[in-house]
mmCIF file of C-alpha atoms in Angstrom:
data_model
loop_
_atom_site.group_PDB
_atom_site.id
_atom_site.type_symbol
_atom_site.label_atom_id
_atom_site.label_comp_id
_atom_site.label_asym_id
_atom_site.label_seq_id
_atom_site.Cartn_x
_atom_site.Cartn_y
_atom_site.Cartn_z
ATOM 1 C CA UNK A 1 91.981 104.416 97.120
ATOM 2 C CA UNK A 2 91.535 101.755 99.800
ATOM 3 C CA UNK A 3 90.317 103.813 102.535
ATOM 4 C CA UNK A 4 88.113 105.914 100.205
ATOM 5 C CA UNK A 5 86.324 102.490 99.776
ATOM 6 C CA UNK A 6 86.141 101.518 103.039
ATOM 7 C CA UNK A 7 84.111 104.804 103.843
ATOM 8 C CA UNK A 8 82.241 104.809 100.865
ATOM 9 C CA UNK A 9 78.897 103.061 102.581
ATOM 10 C CA UNK A 10 77.870 100.994 104.886
ATOM 11 C CA UNK A 11 79.808 98.270 106.449
ATOM 12 C CA UNK A 12 78.354 94.653 108.348
ATOM 13 C CA UNK A 13 80.653 93.186 110.641
ATOM 14 C CA UNK A 14 80.578 89.719 112.102
ATOM 15 C CA UNK A 15 82.327 88.043 114.837
ATOM 16 C CA UNK A 16 82.254 84.041 113.946
ATOM 17 C CA UNK A 17 82.519 82.035 117.208
ATOM 18 C CA UNK A 18 83.747 78.426 116.194
ATOM 19 C CA UNK A 19 86.806 76.062 116.097
ATOM 20 C CA UNK A 20 89.366 77.384 114.472
ATOM 21 C CA UNK A 21 86.887 80.201 112.844
ATOM 22 C CA UNK A 22 89.878 82.365 111.624
ATOM 23 C CA UNK A 23 90.814 79.632 109.271
ATOM 24 C CA UNK A 24 87.969 77.906 108.485
ATOM 25 C CA UNK A 25 86.236 81.773 107.233
ATOM 26 C CA UNK A 26 89.668 82.679 105.620
ATOM 27 C CA UNK A 27 89.762 79.231 103.520
ATOM 28 C CA UNK A 28 85.282 80.512 102.770
ATOM 29 C CA UNK A 29 86.656 83.745 101.690
ATOM 30 C CA UNK A 30 89.165 82.801 99.438
ATOM 31 C CA UNK A 31 92.405 84.529 97.933
ATOM 32 C CA UNK A 32 92.197 88.371 98.568
ATOM 33 C CA UNK A 33 92.241 88.873 94.551
ATOM 34 C CA UNK A 34 88.927 88.117 93.350
ATOM 35 C CA UNK A 35 90.891 87.347 89.800
ATOM 36 C CA UNK A 36 92.975 84.647 91.091
ATOM 37 C CA UNK A 37 90.552 83.735 93.296
ATOM 38 C CA UNK A 38 88.083 82.644 90.252
ATOM 39 C CA UNK A 39 90.908 80.775 88.578
ATOM 40 C CA UNK A 40 92.140 78.656 91.885
ATOM 41 C CA UNK A 41 88.870 78.653 94.272
ATOM 42 C CA UNK A 42 85.839 79.723 91.942
ATOM 43 C CA UNK A 43 83.675 79.055 94.800
ATOM 44 C CA UNK A 44 84.583 81.305 97.385
ATOM 45 C CA UNK A 45 82.867 84.557 98.388
ATOM 46 C CA UNK A 46 85.829 86.761 96.457
ATOM 47 C CA UNK A 47 85.585 84.865 93.742
ATOM 48 C CA UNK A 48 81.716 85.025 93.179
ATOM 49 C CA UNK A 49 81.348 88.664 94.889
ATOM 50 C CA UNK A 50 84.687 90.166 94.434
ATOM 51 C CA UNK A 51 85.605 92.873 91.600
ATOM 52 C CA UNK A 52 89.229 93.421 92.274
ATOM 53 C CA UNK A 53 91.791 93.905 95.057
ATOM 54 C CA UNK A 54 90.452 96.808 97.050
ATOM 55 C CA UNK A 55 86.626 96.237 96.179
ATOM 56 C CA UNK A 56 87.089 92.227 96.888
ATOM 57 C CA UNK A 57 83.756 91.763 98.874
ATOM 58 C CA UNK A 58 85.197 90.701 102.511
ATOM 59 C CA UNK A 59 87.604 91.124 104.907
ATOM 60 C CA UNK A 60 89.131 88.664 106.996
ATOM 61 C CA UNK A 61 91.624 88.663 109.641
ATOM 62 C CA UNK A 62 95.036 86.813 108.000
ATOM 63 C CA UNK A 63 96.674 85.745 111.245
ATOM 64 C CA UNK A 64 94.762 83.999 113.661
ATOM 65 C CA UNK A 65 97.035 86.101 116.473
ATOM 66 C CA UNK A 66 95.193 88.932 114.987
ATOM 67 C CA UNK A 67 91.819 88.283 115.842
ATOM 68 C CA UNK A 68 91.576 89.599 119.235
ATOM 69 C CA UNK A 69 92.899 92.902 118.182
ATOM 70 C CA UNK A 70 90.530 93.112 115.469
ATOM 71 C CA UNK A 71 87.192 92.046 117.446
ATOM 72 C CA UNK A 72 88.442 94.835 120.181
ATOM 73 C CA UNK A 73 88.612 97.441 117.604
ATOM 74 C CA UNK A 74 85.465 96.876 115.609
ATOM 75 C CA UNK A 75 83.372 95.745 118.464
ATOM 76 C CA UNK A 76 84.524 98.041 121.370
ATOM 77 C CA UNK A 77 86.628 100.574 119.921
ATOM 78 C CA UNK A 78 84.756 101.736 117.088
ATOM 79 C CA UNK A 79 81.387 101.981 119.135
ATOM 80 C CA UNK A 80 82.597 104.733 121.605
#
């Protein structure tokens, strides 16, 4: 179901550059499950815009170590 959702429409990809960008953006997005986000982090993107675990409004890198891999994938591999 998640792959179907990812392929269902347009996608906007952002590369955020700042000190601790991954941690700050992850905090801004909130918990991956919007239902949980609405209870414990109601002002986050997922709490406000997410519908369920699949349609949770936004993807952010889970681990700081993965940021380079995801940037490479979205901005270099997919472009070719």
